[in-house]
Short mmCIF file of C-alpha atoms in Angstrom, two decimals:
data_model
loop_
_atom_site.label_atom_id
_atom_site.label_comp_id
_atom_site.label_asym_id
_atom_site.label_seq_id
_atom_site.Cartn_x
_atom_site.Cartn_y
_atom_site.Cartn_z
CA MET B 1 20.44 9.76 -23.91
CA PRO B 2 21.81 7.92 -21.40
CA ASP B 3 22.63 4.04 -22.51
CA ALA B 4 20.32 2.23 -20.26
CA ALA B 5 21.47 -0.90 -18.14
CA LYS B 6 17.72 -2.12 -17.38
CA THR B 7 14.73 -0.70 -18.72
CA VAL B 8 11.87 -1.05 -16.46
CA ASP B 9 7.76 -0.91 -18.82
CA ALA B 10 5.36 0.23 -16.47
CA LYS B 11 3.28 1.18 -20.08
CA GLY B 12 -0.36 0.23 -18.50
CA GLN B 13 0.29 0.38 -15.12
CA SER B 14 -1.87 2.80 -12.73
CA CYS B 15 -0.35 4.58 -9.17
CA PRO B 16 1.58 3.29 -7.51
CA MET B 17 2.61 0.34 -10.00
CA PRO B 18 5.28 2.52 -11.83
CA VAL B 19 7.19 3.46 -8.65
CA LEU B 20 7.60 0.45 -7.81
CA MET B 21 8.65 -1.07 -10.56
CA THR B 22 10.78 1.61 -10.15
CA ALA B 23 12.16 0.38 -6.77
CA LYS B 24 12.10 -2.67 -7.25
CA GLY B 25 13.98 -2.33 -10.30
CA ILE B 26 16.76 -0.30 -8.97
CA LYS B 27 18.22 -3.08 -7.31
CA GLU B 28 18.94 -5.16 -10.34
CA ILE B 29 21.34 -2.55 -11.65
CA ASP B 30 24.95 -1.81 -9.81
CA SER B 31 25.81 1.59 -8.26
CA GLY B 32 26.55 4.57 -11.27
CA GLN B 33 23.89 2.42 -13.08
CA ILE B 34 21.34 3.83 -15.37
CA MET B 35 18.36 1.90 -15.70
CA LEU B 36 15.25 3.94 -18.34
CA VAL B 37 11.83 3.47 -16.63
CA GLU B 38 8.80 3.65 -19.08
CA ALA B 39 4.94 4.48 -18.44
CA THR B 40 2.28 6.13 -19.49
CA ASP B 41 -0.05 7.11 -16.13
CA ASN B 42 0.56 10.95 -16.54
CA GLY B 43 0.66 10.18 -12.35
CA ALA B 44 4.24 9.00 -12.66
CA ARG B 45 5.18 12.30 -14.53
CA SER B 46 5.77 13.19 -10.79
CA ASP B 47 5.98 10.11 -9.50
CA ILE B 48 8.71 9.36 -10.61
CA PRO B 49 11.33 12.46 -9.98
CA ALA B 50 9.40 12.92 -6.45
CA TRP B 51 10.79 8.14 -5.75
CA THR B 52 14.11 9.79 -7.10
CA THR B 53 14.49 13.10 -4.36
CA GLN B 54 12.94 10.85 -2.08
CA THR B 55 15.37 7.95 -2.54
CA GLY B 56 18.77 10.12 -3.24
CA ASN B 57 19.23 7.97 -6.98
CA GLU B 58 20.06 10.88 -9.73
CA LEU B 59 17.01 11.73 -11.76
CA VAL B 60 19.76 12.60 -14.96
CA GLU B 61 16.95 12.79 -18.15
CA SER B 62 13.66 12.84 -18.63
CA GLN B 63 11.21 12.83 -21.53
CA GLU B 64 7.92 12.84 -23.14
CA ALA B 65 7.10 10.87 -26.31
CA ASP B 66 4.22 9.67 -28.68
CA GLY B 67 2.35 9.49 -23.96
CA VAL B 68 5.32 7.55 -23.39
CA LEU B 69 6.89 9.01 -19.87
CA ARG B 70 10.94 7.96 -19.57
CA PHE B 71 12.94 8.69 -17.69
CA TRP B 72 17.00 7.62 -16.95
CA ILE B 73 17.59 7.07 -13.19
CA ARG B 74 21.55 6.50 -12.30
CA LYS B 75 21.85 4.62 -8.57
CA LYS B 76 23.26 6.56 -6.85
CA MET D 21 20.96 21.61 4.68
CA SER D 22 20.65 18.53 6.80
CA ASN D 23 17.90 19.14 8.33
CA ASP D 24 16.15 20.25 5.16
CA ASP D 25 17.01 17.19 3.95
CA SER D 26 16.02 15.28 6.44
CA LEU D 27 12.35 17.59 5.56
CA ASP D 28 12.53 16.69 2.41
CA THR D 29 12.68 12.63 2.71
CA PRO D 30 10.72 11.54 5.88
CA ASP D 31 11.93 8.02 6.38
CA SER D 32 8.74 6.33 9.03
CA MET D 33 5.28 6.80 8.02
CA THR D 34 2.68 5.43 10.08
CA ILE D 35 -0.69 4.67 9.59
CA ILE D 36 -3.78 3.42 11.12
CA ALA D 37 -6.06 1.22 8.83
CA TRP D 38 -9.65 2.36 10.74
CA SER D 39 -11.62 1.38 8.22
CA GLY D 40 -12.72 -2.11 6.62
CA ASP D 41 -14.06 0.19 3.03
CA LEU D 42 -12.90 -1.37 -0.75
CA ASP D 43 -12.38 2.59 -1.07
CA LYS D 44 -9.94 3.34 1.45
CA LEU D 45 -8.15 -0.38 1.58
CA TRP D 46 -7.27 1.36 -1.80
CA PRO D 47 -5.66 4.14 -0.20
CA THR D 48 -4.09 2.69 2.63
CA PHE D 49 -2.29 0.38 0.57
CA ILE D 50 -1.14 2.73 -1.94
CA LEU D 51 0.60 4.50 0.42
CA ALA D 52 2.18 2.62 2.24
CA SER D 53 4.04 -0.63 -0.90
CA THR D 54 4.16 3.25 -2.35
CA GLY D 55 6.31 4.64 1.67
CA ALA D 56 8.19 1.21 1.05
CA ALA D 57 9.66 1.14 -2.11
CA SER D 58 10.61 4.50 -1.50
CA GLY D 59 12.68 3.49 1.55
CA MET D 60 10.54 4.19 4.59
CA ASP D 61 9.89 2.27 7.42
CA VAL D 62 5.98 1.61 7.27
CA THR D 63 3.89 0.46 9.81
CA VAL D 64 0.19 0.05 9.40
CA PHE D 65 -1.99 -0.86 12.57
CA PHE D 66 -5.76 -1.93 11.10
CA THR D 67 -8.15 -1.68 14.38
CA PHE D 68 -11.60 -1.88 14.80
CA TRP D 69 -13.61 -2.08 11.69
CA GLY D 70 -10.27 -2.02 9.45
CA LEU D 71 -9.40 -6.29 10.98
CA PHE D 72 -12.07 -7.87 9.01
CA PRO D 73 -10.01 -7.44 5.35
CA LEU D 74 -7.42 -9.46 7.41
CA VAL D 75 -9.57 -12.69 8.05
CA LYS D 76 -9.16 -15.52 5.79
CA ASP D 77 -11.15 -15.82 3.17
CA ASP D 78 -12.65 -19.19 4.37
CA VAL D 79 -13.46 -18.10 7.83
CA ARG D 80 -17.06 -17.57 7.26
CA ILE D 81 -17.38 -16.03 10.63
CA THR D 82 -15.45 -14.66 14.15
CA GLY D 83 -16.52 -13.67 17.16
CA TYR D 84 -17.54 -15.70 20.21
CA ASP D 85 -21.72 -14.48 21.05
CA ALA D 86 -24.14 -13.67 19.44
CA MET D 87 -24.01 -9.38 19.07
CA THR D 88 -20.19 -9.48 17.96
CA LYS D 89 -20.69 -12.52 15.19
CA ALA D 90 -24.24 -10.31 13.99
CA LEU D 91 -21.27 -7.72 13.77
CA ALA D 92 -18.90 -10.47 11.88
CA GLY D 93 -22.29 -10.86 9.74
CA MET D 94 -22.17 -7.08 8.94
CA ASN D 95 -18.80 -7.00 8.34
CA ALA D 96 -17.91 -9.92 5.98
CA PRO D 97 -14.80 -11.06 6.14
CA GLY D 98 -11.85 -11.09 3.84
CA PHE D 99 -10.12 -8.09 1.10
CA LYS D 100 -12.90 -9.67 -1.23
CA LYS D 101 -16.56 -8.87 0.82
CA ALA D 102 -14.78 -5.63 1.45
CA LYS D 103 -18.11 -2.92 0.80
CA LEU D 104 -17.93 0.87 -0.52
CA SER D 105 -17.87 3.75 2.32
CA LYS D 106 -21.27 5.26 -0.27
CA LEU D 107 -22.70 3.92 -2.89
CA ASN D 108 -22.24 0.30 -1.94
CA MET D 109 -25.72 -0.52 -3.18
CA GLY D 110 -25.43 -4.09 -1.46
CA GLY D 111 -21.53 -4.91 -2.95
CA SER D 112 -22.83 -3.88 -7.29
CA GLY D 113 -21.28 -0.65 -5.92
CA ALA D 114 -18.03 -2.19 -4.38
CA TRP D 115 -18.28 -4.61 -7.34
CA MET D 116 -18.35 -1.98 -9.94
CA MET D 117 -15.41 -0.17 -8.66
CA ARG D 118 -13.41 -3.52 -8.80
CA LYS D 119 -14.58 -3.90 -11.99
CA VAL D 120 -13.58 0.37 -12.84
CA ALA D 121 -9.70 -0.97 -10.99
CA GLU D 122 -9.52 -3.33 -13.13
CA LYS D 123 -10.17 -1.79 -16.22
CA ASN D 124 -7.60 0.87 -15.36
CA LYS D 125 -4.66 -1.83 -14.49
CA LEU D 126 -5.12 -0.68 -10.49
CA LEU D 127 -4.53 -3.68 -8.97
CA PRO D 128 -6.83 -4.73 -6.69
CA PRO D 129 -6.32 -4.00 -2.23
CA GLU D 130 -5.45 -7.62 -1.93
CA ASP D 131 -2.37 -7.71 -4.65
CA LEU D 132 -1.60 -4.38 -2.80
CA PHE D 133 -0.94 -6.22 0.93
CA ALA D 134 0.68 -8.90 -1.07
CA ILE D 135 3.15 -6.53 -2.37
CA CYS D 136 2.97 -4.47 1.32
CA GLN D 137 3.85 -8.47 2.66
CA GLU D 138 7.16 -8.99 0.30
CA MET D 139 8.59 -4.94 0.98
CA ASN D 140 8.05 -6.08 4.38
CA VAL D 141 5.89 -3.26 5.77
CA ASN D 142 5.03 -3.97 8.79
CA LEU D 143 1.50 -5.35 9.47
CA TRP D 144 0.10 -4.76 13.15
CA PRO D 145 -2.94 -6.42 14.02
CA CYS D 146 -4.84 -3.77 16.95
CA GLN D 147 -4.60 -7.10 20.48
CA MET D 148 -7.93 -5.20 21.59
CA THR D 149 -10.26 -5.14 19.10
CA MET D 150 -9.05 -9.22 17.78
CA ASP D 151 -9.78 -9.91 21.41
CA LEU D 152 -12.70 -7.13 21.33
CA LEU D 153 -14.28 -8.92 17.98
CA GLY D 154 -13.86 -12.37 18.82
CA ILE D 155 -11.29 -12.13 15.77
CA LYS D 156 -8.22 -15.39 16.45
CA PRO D 157 -5.20 -14.54 15.68
CA GLU D 158 -5.58 -17.59 13.43
CA GLN D 159 -8.26 -16.90 11.43
CA MET D 160 -5.75 -13.74 10.10
CA VAL D 161 -3.79 -14.35 7.06
CA ASP D 162 -0.15 -14.92 7.83
CA GLY D 163 2.38 -12.54 7.90
CA LEU D 164 1.46 -10.35 10.13
CA GLY D 165 3.52 -8.89 12.84
CA GLU D 166 1.98 -10.32 16.57
CA PRO D 167 -1.32 -8.11 17.79
CA VAL D 168 0.13 -4.99 19.73
CA GLY D 169 -1.75 -2.18 21.68
CA ALA D 170 -2.21 1.62 21.33
CA ALA D 171 0.37 2.32 22.92
CA THR D 172 3.12 0.56 20.84
CA ALA D 173 1.05 2.24 18.08
CA LEU D 174 1.58 5.86 19.22
CA GLN D 175 5.57 4.37 20.31
CA LYS D 176 5.96 3.49 16.14
CA MET D 177 4.06 7.21 15.34
CA ALA D 178 5.73 9.20 17.78
CA LYS D 179 9.08 8.09 15.46
CA SER D 180 7.32 8.67 12.43
CA ASP D 181 7.87 11.65 10.07
CA ILE D 182 3.95 10.72 8.47
CA ASN D 183 1.52 9.44 10.52
CA LEU D 184 -2.22 8.76 9.10
CA PHE D 185 -5.33 8.04 10.26
CA ILE D 186 -8.16 6.17 7.51
#
């Protein structure tokens, strides 16, 4: 798993909060840095990849374990 | 290639917020905030019943005569008094929906609206319906854009990749 410069904990949050928290978090890291987003909302499974496609940030890796979805995003 | 990209990544959205119903305010502000979070230029044009939620909570009634006051009375101003479009049951339906939303960590529309304000979503009240219903600018919440008309809304819609009427 890539090293993350920042972690956004959106566990327990419903749509649209995981995406809103991701958008806020990405402003706090530098271009090229990686941010980890953790969410439990099932909508995030498709929403976070949709957000990265829309914003041009790179979804480096994603995985699911123990009901938690994790996304590693590299800021463009 | 560039054409495909522009189709995949819309960069603007306009929502006509016609309804003031609680269960329609949710999609309006969920989509508006998510659009802004995705880098889109988002505009919400509030018209007809959509204006009432924007009236400050401490304004008891709007309107300039018996009929406009009666209309406002049936559409109590402020987000907190928004009704459900169906199964409102004198407000208990709306109350239950808010409880269910809270339990599921879905923010209430007024909080999503505040997030939209923070994210610089254009929040435009409709000048004509404000005049028609007797809603004064000073009776509305802070942070809205200048009231505009149909032509301005259409101009924005003509340039928007996504246009919704809610």
